[in-house]
Tab-separated table of C-alpha atoms and ligand atoms in Angstrom:
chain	number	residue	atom	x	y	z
A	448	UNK	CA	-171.829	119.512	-44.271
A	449	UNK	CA	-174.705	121.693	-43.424
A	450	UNK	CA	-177.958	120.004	-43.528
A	451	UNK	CA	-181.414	121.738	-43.312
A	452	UNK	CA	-184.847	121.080	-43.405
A	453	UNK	CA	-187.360	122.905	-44.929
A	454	UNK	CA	-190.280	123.152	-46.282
A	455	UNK	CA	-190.942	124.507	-50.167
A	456	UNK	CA	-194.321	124.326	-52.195
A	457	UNK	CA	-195.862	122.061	-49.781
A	458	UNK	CA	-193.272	119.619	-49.597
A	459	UNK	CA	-190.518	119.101	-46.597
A	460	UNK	CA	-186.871	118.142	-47.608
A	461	UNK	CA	-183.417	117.666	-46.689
A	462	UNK	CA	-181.222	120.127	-48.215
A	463	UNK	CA	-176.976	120.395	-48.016
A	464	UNK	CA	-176.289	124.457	-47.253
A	465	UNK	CA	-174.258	125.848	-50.055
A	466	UNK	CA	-172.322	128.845	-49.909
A	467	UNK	CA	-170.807	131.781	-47.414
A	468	UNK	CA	-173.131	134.532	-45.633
A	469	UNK	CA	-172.631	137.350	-43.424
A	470	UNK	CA	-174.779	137.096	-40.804
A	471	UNK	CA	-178.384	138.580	-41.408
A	472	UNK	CA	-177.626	137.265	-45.247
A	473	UNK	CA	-178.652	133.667	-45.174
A	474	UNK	CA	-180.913	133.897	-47.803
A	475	UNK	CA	-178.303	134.450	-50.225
A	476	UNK	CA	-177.473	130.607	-49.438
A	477	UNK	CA	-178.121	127.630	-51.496
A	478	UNK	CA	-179.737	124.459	-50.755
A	479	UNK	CA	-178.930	121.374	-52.624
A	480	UNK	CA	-181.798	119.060	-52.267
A	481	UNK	CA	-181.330	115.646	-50.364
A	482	UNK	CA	-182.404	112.418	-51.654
A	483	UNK	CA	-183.285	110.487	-49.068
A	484	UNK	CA	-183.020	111.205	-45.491
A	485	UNK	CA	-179.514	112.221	-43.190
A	486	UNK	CA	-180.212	109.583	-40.992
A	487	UNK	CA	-178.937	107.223	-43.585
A	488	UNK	CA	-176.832	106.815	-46.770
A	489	UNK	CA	-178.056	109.296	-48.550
A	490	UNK	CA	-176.766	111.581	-52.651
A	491	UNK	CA	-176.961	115.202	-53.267
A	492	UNK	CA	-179.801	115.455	-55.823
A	493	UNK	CA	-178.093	118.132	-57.597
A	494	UNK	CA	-181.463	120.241	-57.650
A	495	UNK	CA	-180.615	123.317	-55.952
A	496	UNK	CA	-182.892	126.195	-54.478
A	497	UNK	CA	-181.937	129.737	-52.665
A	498	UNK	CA	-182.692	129.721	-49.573
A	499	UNK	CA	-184.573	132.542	-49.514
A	500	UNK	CA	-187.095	130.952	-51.008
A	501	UNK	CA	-187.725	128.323	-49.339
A	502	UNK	CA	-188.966	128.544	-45.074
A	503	UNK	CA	-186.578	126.809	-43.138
A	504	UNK	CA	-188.497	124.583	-40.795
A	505	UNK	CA	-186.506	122.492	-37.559
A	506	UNK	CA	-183.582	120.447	-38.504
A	507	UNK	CA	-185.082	117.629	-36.933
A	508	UNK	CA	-187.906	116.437	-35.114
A	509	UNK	CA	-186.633	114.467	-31.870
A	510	UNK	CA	-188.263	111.227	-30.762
A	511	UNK	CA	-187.537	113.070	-27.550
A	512	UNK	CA	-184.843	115.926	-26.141
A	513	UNK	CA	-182.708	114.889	-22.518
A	514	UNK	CA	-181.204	118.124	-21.252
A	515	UNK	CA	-178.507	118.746	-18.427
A	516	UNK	CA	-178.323	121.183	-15.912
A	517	UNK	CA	-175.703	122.772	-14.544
A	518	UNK	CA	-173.444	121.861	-16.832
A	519	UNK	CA	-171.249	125.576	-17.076
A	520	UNK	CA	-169.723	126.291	-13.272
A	521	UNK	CA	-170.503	130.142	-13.363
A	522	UNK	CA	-174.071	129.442	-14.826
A	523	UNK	CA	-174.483	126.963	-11.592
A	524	UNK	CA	-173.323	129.355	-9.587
A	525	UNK	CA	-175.609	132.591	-10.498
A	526	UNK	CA	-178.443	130.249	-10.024
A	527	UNK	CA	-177.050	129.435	-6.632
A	528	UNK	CA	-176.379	126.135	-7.566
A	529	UNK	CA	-173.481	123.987	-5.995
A	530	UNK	CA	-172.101	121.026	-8.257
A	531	UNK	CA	-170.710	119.523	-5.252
A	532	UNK	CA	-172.318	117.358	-2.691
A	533	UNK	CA	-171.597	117.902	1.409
A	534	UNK	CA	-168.902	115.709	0.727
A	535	UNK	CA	-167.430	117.684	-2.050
A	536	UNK	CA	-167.562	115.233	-4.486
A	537	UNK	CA	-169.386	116.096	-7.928
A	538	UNK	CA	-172.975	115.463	-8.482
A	539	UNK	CA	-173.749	113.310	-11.332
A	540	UNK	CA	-174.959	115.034	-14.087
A	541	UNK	CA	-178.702	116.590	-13.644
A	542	UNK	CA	-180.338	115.404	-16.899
A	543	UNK	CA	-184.486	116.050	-18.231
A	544	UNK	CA	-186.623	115.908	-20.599
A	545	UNK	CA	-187.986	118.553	-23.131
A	546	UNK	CA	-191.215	117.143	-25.388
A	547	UNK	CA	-190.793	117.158	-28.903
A	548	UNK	CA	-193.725	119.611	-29.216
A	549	UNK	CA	-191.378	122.352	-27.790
A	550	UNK	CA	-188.978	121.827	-30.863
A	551	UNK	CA	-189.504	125.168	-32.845
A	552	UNK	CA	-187.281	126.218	-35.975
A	553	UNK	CA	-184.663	129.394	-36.689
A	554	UNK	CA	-187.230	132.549	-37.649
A	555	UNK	CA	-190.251	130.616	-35.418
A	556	UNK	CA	-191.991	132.460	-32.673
A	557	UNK	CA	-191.381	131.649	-28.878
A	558	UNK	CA	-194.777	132.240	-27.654
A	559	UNK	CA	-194.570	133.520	-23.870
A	560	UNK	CA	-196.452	131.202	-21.601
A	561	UNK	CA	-199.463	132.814	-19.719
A	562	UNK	CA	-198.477	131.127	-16.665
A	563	UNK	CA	-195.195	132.725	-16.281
A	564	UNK	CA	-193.722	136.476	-15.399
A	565	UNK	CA	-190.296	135.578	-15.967
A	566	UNK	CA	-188.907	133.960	-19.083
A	567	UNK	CA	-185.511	133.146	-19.663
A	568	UNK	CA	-182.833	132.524	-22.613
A	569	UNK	CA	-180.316	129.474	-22.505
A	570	UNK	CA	-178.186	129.865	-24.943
A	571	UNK	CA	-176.901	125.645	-25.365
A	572	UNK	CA	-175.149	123.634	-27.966
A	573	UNK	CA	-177.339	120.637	-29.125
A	574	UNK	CA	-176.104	117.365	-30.623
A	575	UNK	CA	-178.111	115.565	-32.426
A	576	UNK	CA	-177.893	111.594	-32.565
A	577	UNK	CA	-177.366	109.779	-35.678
A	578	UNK	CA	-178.342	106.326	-35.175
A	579	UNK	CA	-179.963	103.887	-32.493
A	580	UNK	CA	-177.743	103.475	-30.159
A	581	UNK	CA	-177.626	102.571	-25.824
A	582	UNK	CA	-174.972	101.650	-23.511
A	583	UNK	CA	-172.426	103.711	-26.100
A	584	UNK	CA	-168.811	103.583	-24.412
A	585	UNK	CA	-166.536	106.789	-24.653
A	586	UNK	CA	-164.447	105.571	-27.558
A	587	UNK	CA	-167.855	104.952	-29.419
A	588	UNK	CA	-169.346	108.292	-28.847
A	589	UNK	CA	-168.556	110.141	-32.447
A	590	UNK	CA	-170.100	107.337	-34.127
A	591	UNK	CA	-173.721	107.883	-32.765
A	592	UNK	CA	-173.578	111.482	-33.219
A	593	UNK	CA	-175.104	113.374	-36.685
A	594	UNK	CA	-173.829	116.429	-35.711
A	595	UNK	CA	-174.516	119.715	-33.891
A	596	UNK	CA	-177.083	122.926	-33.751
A	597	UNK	CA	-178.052	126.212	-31.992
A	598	UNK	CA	-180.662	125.394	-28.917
A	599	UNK	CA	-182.438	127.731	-26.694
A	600	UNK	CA	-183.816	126.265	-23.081
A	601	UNK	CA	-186.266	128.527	-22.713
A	602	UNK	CA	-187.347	128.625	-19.112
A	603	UNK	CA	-189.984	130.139	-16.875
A	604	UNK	CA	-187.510	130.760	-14.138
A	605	UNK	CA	-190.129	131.370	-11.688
A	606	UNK	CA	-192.142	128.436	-12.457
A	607	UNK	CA	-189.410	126.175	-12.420
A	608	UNK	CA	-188.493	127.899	-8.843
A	609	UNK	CA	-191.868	127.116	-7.904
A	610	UNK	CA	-192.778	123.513	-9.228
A	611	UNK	CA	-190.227	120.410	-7.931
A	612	UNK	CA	-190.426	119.136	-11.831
A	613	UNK	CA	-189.412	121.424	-14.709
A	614	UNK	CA	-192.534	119.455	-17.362
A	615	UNK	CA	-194.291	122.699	-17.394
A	616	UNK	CA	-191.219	125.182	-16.594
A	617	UNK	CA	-189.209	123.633	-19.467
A	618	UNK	CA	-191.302	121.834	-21.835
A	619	UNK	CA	-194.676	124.177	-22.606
A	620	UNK	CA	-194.916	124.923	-26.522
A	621	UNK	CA	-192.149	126.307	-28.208
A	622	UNK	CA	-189.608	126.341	-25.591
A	623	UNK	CA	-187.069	124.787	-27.560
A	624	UNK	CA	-185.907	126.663	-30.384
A	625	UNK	CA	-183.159	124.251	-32.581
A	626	UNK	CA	-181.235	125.678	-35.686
A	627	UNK	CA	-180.779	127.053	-38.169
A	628	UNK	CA	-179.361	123.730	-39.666
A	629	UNK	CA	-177.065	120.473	-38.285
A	630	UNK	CA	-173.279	121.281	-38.838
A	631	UNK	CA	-171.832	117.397	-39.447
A	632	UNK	CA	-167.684	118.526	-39.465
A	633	UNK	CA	-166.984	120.004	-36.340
A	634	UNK	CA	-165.067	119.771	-33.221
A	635	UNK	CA	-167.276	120.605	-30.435
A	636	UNK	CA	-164.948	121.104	-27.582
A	637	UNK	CA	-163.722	124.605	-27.502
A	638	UNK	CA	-166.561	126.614	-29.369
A	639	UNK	CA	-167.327	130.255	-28.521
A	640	UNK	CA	-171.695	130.473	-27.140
A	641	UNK	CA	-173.369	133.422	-27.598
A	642	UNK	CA	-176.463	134.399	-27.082
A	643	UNK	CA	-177.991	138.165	-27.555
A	644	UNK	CA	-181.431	140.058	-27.243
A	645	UNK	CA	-182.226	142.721	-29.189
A	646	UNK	CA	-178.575	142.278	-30.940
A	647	UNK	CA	-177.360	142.692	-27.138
A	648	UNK	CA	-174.559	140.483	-26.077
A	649	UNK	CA	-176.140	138.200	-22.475
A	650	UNK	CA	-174.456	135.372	-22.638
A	651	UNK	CA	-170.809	134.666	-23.803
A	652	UNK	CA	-169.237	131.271	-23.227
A	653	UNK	CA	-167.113	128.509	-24.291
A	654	UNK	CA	-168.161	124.961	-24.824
A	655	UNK	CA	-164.273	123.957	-22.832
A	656	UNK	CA	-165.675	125.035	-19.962
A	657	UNK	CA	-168.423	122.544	-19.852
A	658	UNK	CA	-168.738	119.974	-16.579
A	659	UNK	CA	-169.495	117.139	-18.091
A	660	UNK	CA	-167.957	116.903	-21.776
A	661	UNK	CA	-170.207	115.737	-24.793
A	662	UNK	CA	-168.829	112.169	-24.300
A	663	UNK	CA	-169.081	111.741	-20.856
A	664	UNK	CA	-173.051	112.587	-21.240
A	665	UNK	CA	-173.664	110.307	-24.468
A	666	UNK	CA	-172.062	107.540	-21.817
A	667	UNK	CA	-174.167	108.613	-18.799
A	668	UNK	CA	-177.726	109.020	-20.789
A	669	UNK	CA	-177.125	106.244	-23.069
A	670	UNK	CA	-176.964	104.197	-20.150
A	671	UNK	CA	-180.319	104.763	-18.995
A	672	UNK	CA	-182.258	104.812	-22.648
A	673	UNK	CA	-182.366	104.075	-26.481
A	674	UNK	CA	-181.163	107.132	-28.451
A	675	UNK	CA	-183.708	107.117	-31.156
A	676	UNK	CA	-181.694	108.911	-34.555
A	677	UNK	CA	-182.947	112.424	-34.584
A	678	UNK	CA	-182.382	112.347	-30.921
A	679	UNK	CA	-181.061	115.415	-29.330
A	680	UNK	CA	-178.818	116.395	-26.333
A	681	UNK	CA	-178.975	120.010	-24.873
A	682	UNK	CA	-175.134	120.562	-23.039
A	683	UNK	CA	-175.871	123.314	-20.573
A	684	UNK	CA	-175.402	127.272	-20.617
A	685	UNK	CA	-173.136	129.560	-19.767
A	686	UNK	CA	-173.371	132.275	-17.698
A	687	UNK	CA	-176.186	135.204	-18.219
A	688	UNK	CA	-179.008	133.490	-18.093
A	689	UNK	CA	-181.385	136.226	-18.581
A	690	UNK	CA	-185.355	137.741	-19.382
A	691	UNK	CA	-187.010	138.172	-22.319
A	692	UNK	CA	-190.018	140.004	-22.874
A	693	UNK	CA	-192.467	140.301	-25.499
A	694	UNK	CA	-191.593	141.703	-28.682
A	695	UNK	CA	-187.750	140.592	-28.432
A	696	UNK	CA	-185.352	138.672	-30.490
A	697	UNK	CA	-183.140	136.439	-29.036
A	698	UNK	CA	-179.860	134.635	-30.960
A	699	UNK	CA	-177.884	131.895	-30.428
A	700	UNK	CA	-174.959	132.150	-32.419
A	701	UNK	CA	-171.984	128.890	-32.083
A	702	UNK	CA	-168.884	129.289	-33.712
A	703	UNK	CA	-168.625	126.912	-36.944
A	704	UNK	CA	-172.624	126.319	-36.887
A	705	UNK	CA	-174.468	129.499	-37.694
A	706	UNK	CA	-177.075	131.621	-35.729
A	707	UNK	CA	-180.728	130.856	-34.477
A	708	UNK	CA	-183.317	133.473	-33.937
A	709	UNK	CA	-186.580	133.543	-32.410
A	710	UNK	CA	-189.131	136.448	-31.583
A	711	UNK	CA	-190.919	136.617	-28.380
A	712	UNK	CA	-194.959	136.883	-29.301
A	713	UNK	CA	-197.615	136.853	-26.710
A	714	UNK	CA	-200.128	134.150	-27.051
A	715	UNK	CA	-203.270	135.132	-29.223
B	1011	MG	MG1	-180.540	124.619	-19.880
């Protein structure tokens, strides 16, 4: 199942996608409205609108957002990045925080921060976390998670070059784009990644060639904290990491989930 949110005379809802689209035609789609919430047992109300009538807002708001780094090899390696220690043994995974008021929607604005020259895309598959869960043990892993989205890790490359934390480099306003919706039935583990500016290809990756699979960093963060529901995980990009300037639209398109999109504005 597809579930949305969205927001329609006023109100914000849960809604089940309905339907088939090219891409570019998602407003032929239909929403059947959700009564109750996804987080918990929850019926199809059978009151259905287009969705091109409605404004589709984030699929969910996250008590908070742990992202990893370096989680592609050939994205590690552009970056100059070694996964290996002097040893040559892995690195654990590098994991950190994104505030929930950098969650944006599919068709919001990324507004370039004033503080940066150099913005980049990160195209990144994002699960989102279905119920409260901690210390969740490999085999358990599919039962905490809701399902999966588009993300963007918008970064200000050269601020996060410049500051030793990546609060301000990762996590200013509207740095993380999530949608357009949560895909519930799907196998993440060999998905094609794109991402595109200006409907041109940057980045073009598979989620089998992650580091660290989905499990392994449900096990590793769950260690450390709570998963709230409504949590999400960002997994890492692929290679061609990349700028965007203003006046560009960038897309994150997943195989089996659907496409997010996001215009670069300058701030007001
Ligand atoms: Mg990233």
């Amino acid at each position: 199942m597809r579930i949305a949110r969205f927001s329609i005379d006023g109100n914000v809802a849960f809604g089940a996608v309905e339907g088939d689209a090219a891409p570019g035609a998602e407003g032929e789609l239909v929403l059947d409205i959700i009564k109750g919430i996804p987080f918990a047992d929850f019926e199809l109300s059978g009151t259905k609108v287009p969705l091109a009538k409605v404004r589709l807002l984030p699929p969910v708001l996250p008590n908070k957002i742990v992202a990893v780094g370096r989680n592609y090899a050939e994205h590690a390696a552009e970056l100059g990045n070694s996964l290996v220690d002097e040893q040559g043994a892995l690195e654990p995974p590098l994991t950190f925080f994104k505030p929930s008021t950098s969650v944006v929607g599919s068709g919001d604005p990324i507004t370039y921060p004033p503080f940066s020259q150099d913005l980049h895309h990160e195209a990144e598959l994002a699960v989102v976390i279905g119920r409260m869960c901690r210390e969740v043990p490999k085999e358990r892993v599919k039962d905490v998670i809701l399902g999966y989205t588009c993300a963007n890790d918008v970064t200000a490359r050269d601020v996060q070059r410049r500051e030793k934390q990546w609060a301000r480099a990762k996590g200013f306003d509207s740095s993380c784009p999530l949608g357009p919706w949560i895909e519930t039935d799907l196998d993440p583990s060999d998905l094609t990644i794109q991402c595109t500016v200006n409907g041109e290809q940057r980045q073009l990756g598979r989620t089998s060639d992650m580091v660290r699979s989905i499990e392994d960093l449900i096990v590793h963060i769950s260690e450390a904290m709570t998963l709230l529901p409504g949590d999400v995980i960002l997994t890492g990009t692929p290679a061609g990491v990349g700028p965007l300037n203003v006046g560009d639209e960038v897309a994150v398109t997943i195989e089996g989930i659907g496409t997010l999109t996001n215009k670069v504005i300058k701030r007001g």
